[in-house]
Short mmCIF file of C-alpha atoms in Angstrom, two decimals:
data_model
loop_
_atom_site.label_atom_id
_atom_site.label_comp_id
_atom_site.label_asym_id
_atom_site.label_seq_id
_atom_site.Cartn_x
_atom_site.Cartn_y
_atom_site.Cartn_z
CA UNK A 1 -13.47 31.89 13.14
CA UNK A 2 -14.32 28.12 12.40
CA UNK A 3 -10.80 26.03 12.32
CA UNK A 4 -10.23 22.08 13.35
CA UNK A 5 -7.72 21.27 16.15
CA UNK A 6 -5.87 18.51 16.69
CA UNK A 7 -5.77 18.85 20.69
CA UNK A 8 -3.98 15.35 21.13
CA UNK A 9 -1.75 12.74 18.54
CA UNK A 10 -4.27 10.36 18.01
CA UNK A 11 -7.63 11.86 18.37
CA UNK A 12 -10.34 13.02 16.06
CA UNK A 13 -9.76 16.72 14.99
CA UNK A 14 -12.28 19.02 16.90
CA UNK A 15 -14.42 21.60 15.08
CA UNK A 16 -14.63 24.77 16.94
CA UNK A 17 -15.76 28.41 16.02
CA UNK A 18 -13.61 30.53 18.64
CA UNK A 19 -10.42 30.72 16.65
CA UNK A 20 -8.31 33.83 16.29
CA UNK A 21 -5.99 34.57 13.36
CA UNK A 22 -2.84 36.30 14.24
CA UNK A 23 -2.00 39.74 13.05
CA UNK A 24 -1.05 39.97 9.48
CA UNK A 25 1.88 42.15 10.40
CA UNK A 26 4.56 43.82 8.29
CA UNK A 27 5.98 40.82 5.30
CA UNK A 28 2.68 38.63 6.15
CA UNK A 29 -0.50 38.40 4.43
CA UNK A 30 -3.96 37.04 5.77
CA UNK A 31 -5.85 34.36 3.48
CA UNK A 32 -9.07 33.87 3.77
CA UNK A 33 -8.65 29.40 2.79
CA UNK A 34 -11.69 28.70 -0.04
CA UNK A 35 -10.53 25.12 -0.34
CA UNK A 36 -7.48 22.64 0.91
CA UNK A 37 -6.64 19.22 0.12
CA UNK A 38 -6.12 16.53 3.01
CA UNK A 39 -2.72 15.01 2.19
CA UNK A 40 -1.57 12.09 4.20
CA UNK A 41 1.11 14.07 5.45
CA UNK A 42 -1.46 15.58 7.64
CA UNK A 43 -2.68 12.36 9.04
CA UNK A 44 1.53 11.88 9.69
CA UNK A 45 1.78 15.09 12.08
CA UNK A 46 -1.68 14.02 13.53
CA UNK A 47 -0.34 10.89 14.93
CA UNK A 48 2.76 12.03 16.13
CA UNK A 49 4.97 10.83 13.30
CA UNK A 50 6.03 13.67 12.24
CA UNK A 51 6.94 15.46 16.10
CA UNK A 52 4.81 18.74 15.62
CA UNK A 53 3.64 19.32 18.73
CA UNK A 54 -0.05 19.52 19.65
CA UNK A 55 -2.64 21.48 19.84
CA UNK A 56 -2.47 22.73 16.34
CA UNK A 57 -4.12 23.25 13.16
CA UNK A 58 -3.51 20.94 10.74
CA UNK A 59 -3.57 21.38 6.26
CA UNK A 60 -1.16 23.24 4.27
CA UNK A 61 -2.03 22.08 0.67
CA UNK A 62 -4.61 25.31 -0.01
CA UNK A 63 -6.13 27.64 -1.65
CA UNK A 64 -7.81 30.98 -0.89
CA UNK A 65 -8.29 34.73 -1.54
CA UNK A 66 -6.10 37.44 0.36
CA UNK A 67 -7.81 39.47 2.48
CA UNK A 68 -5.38 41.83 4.23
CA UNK A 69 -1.82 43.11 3.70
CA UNK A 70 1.04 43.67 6.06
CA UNK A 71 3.30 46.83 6.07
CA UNK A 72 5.73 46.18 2.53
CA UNK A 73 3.86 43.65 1.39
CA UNK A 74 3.86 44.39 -2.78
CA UNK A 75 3.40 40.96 -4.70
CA UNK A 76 -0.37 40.22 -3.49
CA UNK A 77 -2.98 42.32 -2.90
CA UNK A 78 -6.20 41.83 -1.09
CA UNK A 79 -9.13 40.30 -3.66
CA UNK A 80 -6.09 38.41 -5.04
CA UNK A 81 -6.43 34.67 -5.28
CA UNK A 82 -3.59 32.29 -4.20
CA UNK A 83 -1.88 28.72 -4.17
CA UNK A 84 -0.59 28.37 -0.30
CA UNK A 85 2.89 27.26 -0.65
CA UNK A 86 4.83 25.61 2.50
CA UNK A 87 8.13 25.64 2.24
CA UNK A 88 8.29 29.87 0.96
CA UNK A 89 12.24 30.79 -0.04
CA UNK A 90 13.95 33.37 1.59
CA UNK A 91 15.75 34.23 -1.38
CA UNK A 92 19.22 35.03 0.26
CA UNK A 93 20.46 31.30 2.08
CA UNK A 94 23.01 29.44 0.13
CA UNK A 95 20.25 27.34 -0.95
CA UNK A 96 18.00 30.20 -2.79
CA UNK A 97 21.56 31.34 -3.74
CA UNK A 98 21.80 28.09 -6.24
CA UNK A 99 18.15 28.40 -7.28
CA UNK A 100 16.85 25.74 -5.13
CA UNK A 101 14.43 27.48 -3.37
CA UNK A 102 12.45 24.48 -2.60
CA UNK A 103 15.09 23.41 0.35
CA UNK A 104 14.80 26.35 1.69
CA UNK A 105 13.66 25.80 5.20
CA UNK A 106 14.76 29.20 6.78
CA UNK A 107 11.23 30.94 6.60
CA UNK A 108 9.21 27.28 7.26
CA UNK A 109 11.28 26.84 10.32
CA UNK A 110 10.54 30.56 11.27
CA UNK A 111 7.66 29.93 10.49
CA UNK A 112 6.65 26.88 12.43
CA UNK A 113 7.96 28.69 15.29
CA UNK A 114 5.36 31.09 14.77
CA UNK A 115 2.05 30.26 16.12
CA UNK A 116 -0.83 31.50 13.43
CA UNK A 117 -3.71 31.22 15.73
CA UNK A 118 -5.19 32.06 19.26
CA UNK A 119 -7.90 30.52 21.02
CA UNK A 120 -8.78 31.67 24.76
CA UNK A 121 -5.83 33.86 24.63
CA UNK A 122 -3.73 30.31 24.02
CA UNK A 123 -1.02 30.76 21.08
CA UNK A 124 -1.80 27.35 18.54
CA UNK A 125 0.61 26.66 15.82
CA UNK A 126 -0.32 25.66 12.27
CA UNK A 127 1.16 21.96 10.33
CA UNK A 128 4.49 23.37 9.02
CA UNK A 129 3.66 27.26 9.65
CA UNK A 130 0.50 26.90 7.71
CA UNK A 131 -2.73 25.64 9.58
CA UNK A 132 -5.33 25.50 6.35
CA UNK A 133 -8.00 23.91 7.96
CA UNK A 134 -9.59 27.00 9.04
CA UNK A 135 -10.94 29.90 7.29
CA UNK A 136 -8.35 32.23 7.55
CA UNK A 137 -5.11 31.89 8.40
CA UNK A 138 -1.60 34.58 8.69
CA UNK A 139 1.51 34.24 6.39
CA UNK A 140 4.27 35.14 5.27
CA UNK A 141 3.49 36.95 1.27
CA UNK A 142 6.19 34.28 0.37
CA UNK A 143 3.85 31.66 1.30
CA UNK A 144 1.27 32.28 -0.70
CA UNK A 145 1.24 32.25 -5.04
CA UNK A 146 -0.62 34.58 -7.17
CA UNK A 147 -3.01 32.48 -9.74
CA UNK A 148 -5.39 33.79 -12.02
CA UNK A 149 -9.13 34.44 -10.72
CA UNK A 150 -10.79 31.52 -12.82
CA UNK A 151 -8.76 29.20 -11.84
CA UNK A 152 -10.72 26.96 -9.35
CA UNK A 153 -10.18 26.98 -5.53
CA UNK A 154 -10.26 22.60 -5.43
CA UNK A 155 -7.57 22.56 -8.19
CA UNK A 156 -5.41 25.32 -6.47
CA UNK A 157 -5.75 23.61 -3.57
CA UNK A 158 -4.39 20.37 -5.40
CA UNK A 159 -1.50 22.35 -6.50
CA UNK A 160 -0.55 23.30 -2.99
CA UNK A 161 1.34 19.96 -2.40
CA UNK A 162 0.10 16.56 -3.70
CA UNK A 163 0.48 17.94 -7.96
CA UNK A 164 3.46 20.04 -7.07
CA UNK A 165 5.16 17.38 -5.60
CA UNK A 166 4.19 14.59 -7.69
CA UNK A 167 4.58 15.94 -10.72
CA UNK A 168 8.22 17.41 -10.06
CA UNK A 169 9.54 14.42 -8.64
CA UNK A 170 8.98 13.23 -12.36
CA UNK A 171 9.32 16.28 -14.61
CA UNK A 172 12.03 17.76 -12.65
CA UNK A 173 14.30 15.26 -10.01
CA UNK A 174 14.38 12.35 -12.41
CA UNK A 175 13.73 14.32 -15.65
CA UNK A 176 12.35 11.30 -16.96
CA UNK A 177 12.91 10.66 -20.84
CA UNK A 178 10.30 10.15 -23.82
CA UNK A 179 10.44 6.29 -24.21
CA UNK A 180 11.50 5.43 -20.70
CA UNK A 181 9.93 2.81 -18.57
CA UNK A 182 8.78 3.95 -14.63
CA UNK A 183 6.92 2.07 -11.91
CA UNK A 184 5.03 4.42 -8.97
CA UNK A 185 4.81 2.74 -5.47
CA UNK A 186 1.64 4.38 -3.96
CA UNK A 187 -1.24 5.82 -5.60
CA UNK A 188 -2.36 8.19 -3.61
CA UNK A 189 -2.62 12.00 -4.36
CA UNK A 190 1.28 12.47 -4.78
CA UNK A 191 1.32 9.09 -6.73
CA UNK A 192 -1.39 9.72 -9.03
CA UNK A 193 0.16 13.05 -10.26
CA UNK A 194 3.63 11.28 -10.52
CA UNK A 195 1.87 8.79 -13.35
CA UNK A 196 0.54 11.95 -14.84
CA UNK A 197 3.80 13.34 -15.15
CA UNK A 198 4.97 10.08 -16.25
CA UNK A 199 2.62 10.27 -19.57
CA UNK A 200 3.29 13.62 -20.33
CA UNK A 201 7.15 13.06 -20.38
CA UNK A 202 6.18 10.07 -23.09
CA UNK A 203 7.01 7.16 -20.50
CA UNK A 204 6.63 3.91 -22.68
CA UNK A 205 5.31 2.16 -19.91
CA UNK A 206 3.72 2.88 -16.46
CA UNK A 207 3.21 0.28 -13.72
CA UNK A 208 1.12 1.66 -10.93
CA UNK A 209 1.72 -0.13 -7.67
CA UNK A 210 -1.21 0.12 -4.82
CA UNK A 211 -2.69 -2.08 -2.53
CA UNK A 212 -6.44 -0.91 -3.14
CA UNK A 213 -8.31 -2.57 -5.67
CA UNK A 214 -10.50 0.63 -6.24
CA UNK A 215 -7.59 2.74 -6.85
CA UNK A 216 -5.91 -0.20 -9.30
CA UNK A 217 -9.23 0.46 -11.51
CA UNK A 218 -8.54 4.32 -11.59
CA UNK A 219 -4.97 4.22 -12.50
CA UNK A 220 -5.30 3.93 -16.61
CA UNK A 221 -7.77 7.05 -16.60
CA UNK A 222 -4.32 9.04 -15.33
CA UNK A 223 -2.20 7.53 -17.94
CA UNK A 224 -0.82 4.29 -15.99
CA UNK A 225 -0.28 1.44 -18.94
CA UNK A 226 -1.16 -1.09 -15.93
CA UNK A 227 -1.23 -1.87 -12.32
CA UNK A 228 -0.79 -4.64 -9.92
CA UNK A 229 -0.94 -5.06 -6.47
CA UNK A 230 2.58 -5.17 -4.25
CA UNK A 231 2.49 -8.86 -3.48
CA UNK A 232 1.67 -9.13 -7.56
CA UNK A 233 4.50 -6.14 -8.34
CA UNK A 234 7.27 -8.16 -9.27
CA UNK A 235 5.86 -10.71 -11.14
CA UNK A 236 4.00 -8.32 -13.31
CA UNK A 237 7.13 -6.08 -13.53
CA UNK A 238 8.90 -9.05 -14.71
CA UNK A 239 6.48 -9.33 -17.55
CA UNK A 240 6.59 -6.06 -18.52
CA UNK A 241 10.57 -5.35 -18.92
CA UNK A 242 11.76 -9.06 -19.67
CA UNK A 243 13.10 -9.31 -16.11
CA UNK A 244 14.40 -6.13 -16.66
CA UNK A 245 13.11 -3.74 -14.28
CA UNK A 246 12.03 -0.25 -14.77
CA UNK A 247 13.96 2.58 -15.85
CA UNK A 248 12.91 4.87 -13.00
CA UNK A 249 10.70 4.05 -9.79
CA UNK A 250 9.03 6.45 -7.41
CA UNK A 251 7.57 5.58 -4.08
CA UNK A 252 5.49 8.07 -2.64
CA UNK A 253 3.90 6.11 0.37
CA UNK A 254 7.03 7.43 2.87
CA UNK A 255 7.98 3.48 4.48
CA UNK A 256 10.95 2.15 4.28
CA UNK A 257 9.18 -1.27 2.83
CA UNK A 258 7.65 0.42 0.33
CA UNK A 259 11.16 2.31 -0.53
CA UNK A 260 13.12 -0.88 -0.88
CA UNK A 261 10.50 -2.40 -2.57
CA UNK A 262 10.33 0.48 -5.42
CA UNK A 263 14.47 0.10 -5.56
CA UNK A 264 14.19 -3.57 -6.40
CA UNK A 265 11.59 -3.10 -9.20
CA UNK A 266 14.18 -0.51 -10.41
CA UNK A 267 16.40 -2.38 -13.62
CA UNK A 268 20.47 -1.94 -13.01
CA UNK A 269 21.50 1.69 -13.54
CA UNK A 270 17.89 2.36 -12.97
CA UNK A 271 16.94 5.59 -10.91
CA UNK A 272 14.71 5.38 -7.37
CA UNK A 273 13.25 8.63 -6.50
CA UNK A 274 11.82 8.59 -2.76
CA UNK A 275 9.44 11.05 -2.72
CA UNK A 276 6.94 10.22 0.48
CA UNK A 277 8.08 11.58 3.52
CA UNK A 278 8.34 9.04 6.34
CA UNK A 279 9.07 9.40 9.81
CA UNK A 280 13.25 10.10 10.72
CA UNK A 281 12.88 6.04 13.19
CA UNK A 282 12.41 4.68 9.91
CA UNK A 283 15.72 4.10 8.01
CA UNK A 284 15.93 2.28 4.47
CA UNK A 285 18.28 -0.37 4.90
CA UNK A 286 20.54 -1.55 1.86
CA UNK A 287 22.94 -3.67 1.11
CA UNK A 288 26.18 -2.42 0.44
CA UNK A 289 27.08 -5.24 -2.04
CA UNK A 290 23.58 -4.33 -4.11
CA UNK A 291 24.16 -0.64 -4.11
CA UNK A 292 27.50 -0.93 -5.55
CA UNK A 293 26.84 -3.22 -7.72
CA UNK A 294 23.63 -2.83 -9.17
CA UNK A 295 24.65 0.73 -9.78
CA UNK A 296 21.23 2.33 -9.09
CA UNK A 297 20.72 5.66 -8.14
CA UNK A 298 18.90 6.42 -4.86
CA UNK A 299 17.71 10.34 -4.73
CA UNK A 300 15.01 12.13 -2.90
CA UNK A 301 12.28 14.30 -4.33
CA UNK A 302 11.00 17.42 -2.17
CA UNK A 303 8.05 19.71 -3.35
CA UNK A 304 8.78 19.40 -7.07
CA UNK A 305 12.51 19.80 -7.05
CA UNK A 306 12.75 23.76 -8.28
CA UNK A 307 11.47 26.96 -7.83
CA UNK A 308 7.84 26.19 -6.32
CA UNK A 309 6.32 29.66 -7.46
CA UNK A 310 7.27 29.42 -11.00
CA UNK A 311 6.54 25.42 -11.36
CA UNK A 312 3.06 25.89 -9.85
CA UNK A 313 2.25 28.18 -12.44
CA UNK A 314 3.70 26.24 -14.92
CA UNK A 315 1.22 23.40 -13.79
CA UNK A 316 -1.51 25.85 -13.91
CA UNK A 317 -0.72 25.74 -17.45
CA UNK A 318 -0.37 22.63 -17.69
CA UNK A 319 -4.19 21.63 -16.41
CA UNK A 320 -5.45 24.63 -18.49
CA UNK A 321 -4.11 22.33 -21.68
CA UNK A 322 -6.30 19.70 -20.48
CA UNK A 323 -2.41 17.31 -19.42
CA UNK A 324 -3.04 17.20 -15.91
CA UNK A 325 -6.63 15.38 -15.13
CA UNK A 326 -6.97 17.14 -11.66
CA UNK A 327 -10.75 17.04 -11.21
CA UNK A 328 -10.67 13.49 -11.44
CA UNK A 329 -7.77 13.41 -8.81
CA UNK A 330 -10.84 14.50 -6.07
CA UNK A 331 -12.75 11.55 -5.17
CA UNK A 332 -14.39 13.15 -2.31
CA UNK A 333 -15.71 16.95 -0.71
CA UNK A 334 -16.39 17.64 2.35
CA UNK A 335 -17.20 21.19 5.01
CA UNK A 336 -14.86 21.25 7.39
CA UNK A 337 -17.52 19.83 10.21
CA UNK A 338 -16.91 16.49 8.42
CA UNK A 339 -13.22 16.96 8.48
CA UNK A 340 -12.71 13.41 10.38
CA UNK A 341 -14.83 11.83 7.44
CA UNK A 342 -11.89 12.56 5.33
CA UNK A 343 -9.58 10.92 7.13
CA UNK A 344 -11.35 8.13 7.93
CA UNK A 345 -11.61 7.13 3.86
CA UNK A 346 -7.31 8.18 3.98
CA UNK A 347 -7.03 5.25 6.38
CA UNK A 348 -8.97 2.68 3.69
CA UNK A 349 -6.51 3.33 1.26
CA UNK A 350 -9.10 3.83 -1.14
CA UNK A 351 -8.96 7.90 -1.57
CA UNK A 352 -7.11 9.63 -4.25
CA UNK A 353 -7.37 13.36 -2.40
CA UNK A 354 -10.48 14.52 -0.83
CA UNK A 355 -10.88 18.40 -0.71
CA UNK A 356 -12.47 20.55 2.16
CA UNK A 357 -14.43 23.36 1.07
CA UNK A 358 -14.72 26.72 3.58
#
C-alpha cells in the first residue's frame, strides 16, 4: 500500500509503496482514503511543532469508502462512504456527558497511541490517530461519518477539518448575530470557511485579514465585504467601524502575533475567538489592565464547537443549498507522489486548501 512518511521533522515526506494497514479489529473500521485535504496543521506536526513523534503518516482531514468491518461494528458498513473525523467521542467521559463531544480526547489519545501502520515489520503511527495520506488506513467506527454516496470525495475531505472547524468557530462558539460586524485573521482553509459562516449568519460586515495578495483578491467570492493586509488591518478597520472595532474577531493562523493582533481589532465588549492551533512555547501575552478593562472576551474554538457527527452533516446540507462555496475553497490537486508540491505552495501563503486524490 502507497502512503507518505514523514521519517524526520523537517524533511520532505517520502512516497513509498510497502505500507501495511493494521488490523481492523473488533470497534475499528478500515477506509480505503479517496481524497484528503492538506491542512497546515499537518505542516505543524511535520516540523516538530506540534511533538508527534516521527516516523509517521501524516493527514487527517479525509474522505474515503469503508472497506472492512471489525467484530460489533453496526453504524458503517463496507461500500459505505465517510467523512474521517479526528477527535471521535467516546460517549461516556464527563465531557460527552455534557454534549461536548468535540473535547473529547479519550479515544484520540488512545488512539494516537495506537500505531495504524507497519512497514518492515516497524509499527508507524498516524497525525492524531489518523494517518490519511495513504490509501487505507484502520479506525476506530467513531472516527469515521456516514455521508451520502453523491456527495464528492474533495468536499468530504474539506469537511474533515478546515469547514468543520471554520465554520463552527462562527456558527457555533461565537454564535455570531445577523447584523454583527467580524474581522478573520488568516485566510487560509479554516479562515476562508469562517467568512463563509460569517455571511450566512448575516454579518454586516467582513474584514478578511491575510498577508497574500492572491488570497486578498479571493476573499469577496466567499462573502468577505473587504480585505486588507495586517500592516494595513487597523487602519482599514478603523474605517470600517468609526474607530470602533469589530464585533467579533477570529484568528485562525495559530501565533500568538496574529492572536493579539485579532484581539485589538476586536471593539470593547467585542468577542476574540482563537481558533488556529499553535504550538504550547507560544503563549499570548495580555495586559491585565486591557483585559479588564476593555471587557473583551477571549475564547477558543476546537473542531466546530459541538457534536462533530451531527454538524458535519448539517454542513453537508449546507453545501447541498449552494451556502458553503467549497469547490472554490480547492485551489490545487495533486496524487499523492506530488505530496511535497502541496506543501511547498502552504509555505507561499498563497493556497486556500489543496486536496490529494488516491
Amino acid at each position: 500500500m502507497r502512503a507518505a512518511v514523514l521519517r524526520e521533522y523537517g524533511a520532505p515526506l517520502d512516497v513509498v509503496d510497502t505500507m501495511e494497514t493494521a488490523e481492523a479489529g473488533p470497534g475499528k473500521v478500515k477506509v480505503r482514503i479517496r481524497a484528503t485535504g492538506m491542512c497546515h496543521s499537518d505542516l505543524s506536526g511535520m516540523t516538530g511543532k506540534l511533538g508527534v513523534p516521527a516516523p509517521f503518516v501524516p493527514g487527517h482531514e479525509g474522505a474515503g469508502e469503508i472497506i472492512e468491518v471489525g467484530e460489533g461494528v453496526t453504524s458503517v458498513a463496507p461500500g459505505d462512504h465517510v467523512i474521517v473525523n479526528f477527535i471521535p467521542a467516546c460517549g461516556t467521559c464527563a465531557d460527552c456527558a455534557r454534549d461536548e463531544g468535540h473535547l473529547c480526547t479519550r479515544m484520540m489519545y488512545a488512539a494516537m497511541g495506537t500505531p495504524n501502520f507497519r512497514e518492515d515489520g516497524k509499527p508507524v503511527y498516524g497525525l492524531v490517530g489518523c494517518g490519511t495520506f495513504a490509501e487505507e488506513v484502520v479506525l476506530p467506527h467513531q472516527s469515521v461519518v456516514r455521508i451520502d454516496k453523491d456527495v464528492p470525495f474533495d468536499i468530504a475531505a474539506l469537511i474533515g477539518c478546515g469547514v468543520t472547524t471554520g465554520t463552527g468557530a462562527v456558527l457555533n462558539t461565537a454564535k455570531v448575530e445577523e447584523g454583527a460586524t467580524v474581522a478573520v485573521v488568516g485566510c487560509g482553509g479554516v479562515g476562508i470557511a469562517a467568512i463563509m459562516a460569517a455571511r450566512m449568519a448575516g454579518a454586516s460586515q467582513i474584514l478578511a485579514v491575510d498577508p497574500s495578495a492572491a488570497k486578498r483578491d479571493l476573499v469577496s467570492r466567499f462573502g468577505a465585504t473587504a480585505a486588507a493586509s495586517p500592516e494595513d488591518a487597523d487602519a482599514v478597520a478603523a474605517e470600517l467601524t468609526g474607530g470602533q472595532g469589530f464585533d467579533y474577531t477570529f484568528e485562525v493562523v495559530g501565533r500568538s502575533s496574529t492572536a493579539q493582533a485579532a484581539f485589538k481589532l476586536a471593539r470593547r465588549g467585542g468577542t476574540v475567538v482563537v481558533v488556529g492551533l499553535g504550538a504550547r512555547t507560544d503563549n499570548l501575552e495580555l495586559s491585565m489592565g486591557t483585559l479588564a478593562t476593555q471587557s473583551k472576551t477571549l475564547v477558543g474554538s476546537v473542531y466546530g464547537g459541538m457534536d462533530v457527527p451531527r454538524f458535519m452533516r448539517q454542513l453537508v446540507h449546507l453545501w447541498r443549498e449552494g451556502k458553503l462555496d467549497l469547490e472554490a475553497m480547492i485551489t490545487k490537486r495533486l496524487k499523492l507522489e506530488d505530496v511535497n508540491e502541496g506543501f511547498e505552495l502552504m509555505k507561499t501563503g498563497d493556497a486556500i486548501r489543496t486536496v490529494v486524490e488516491l
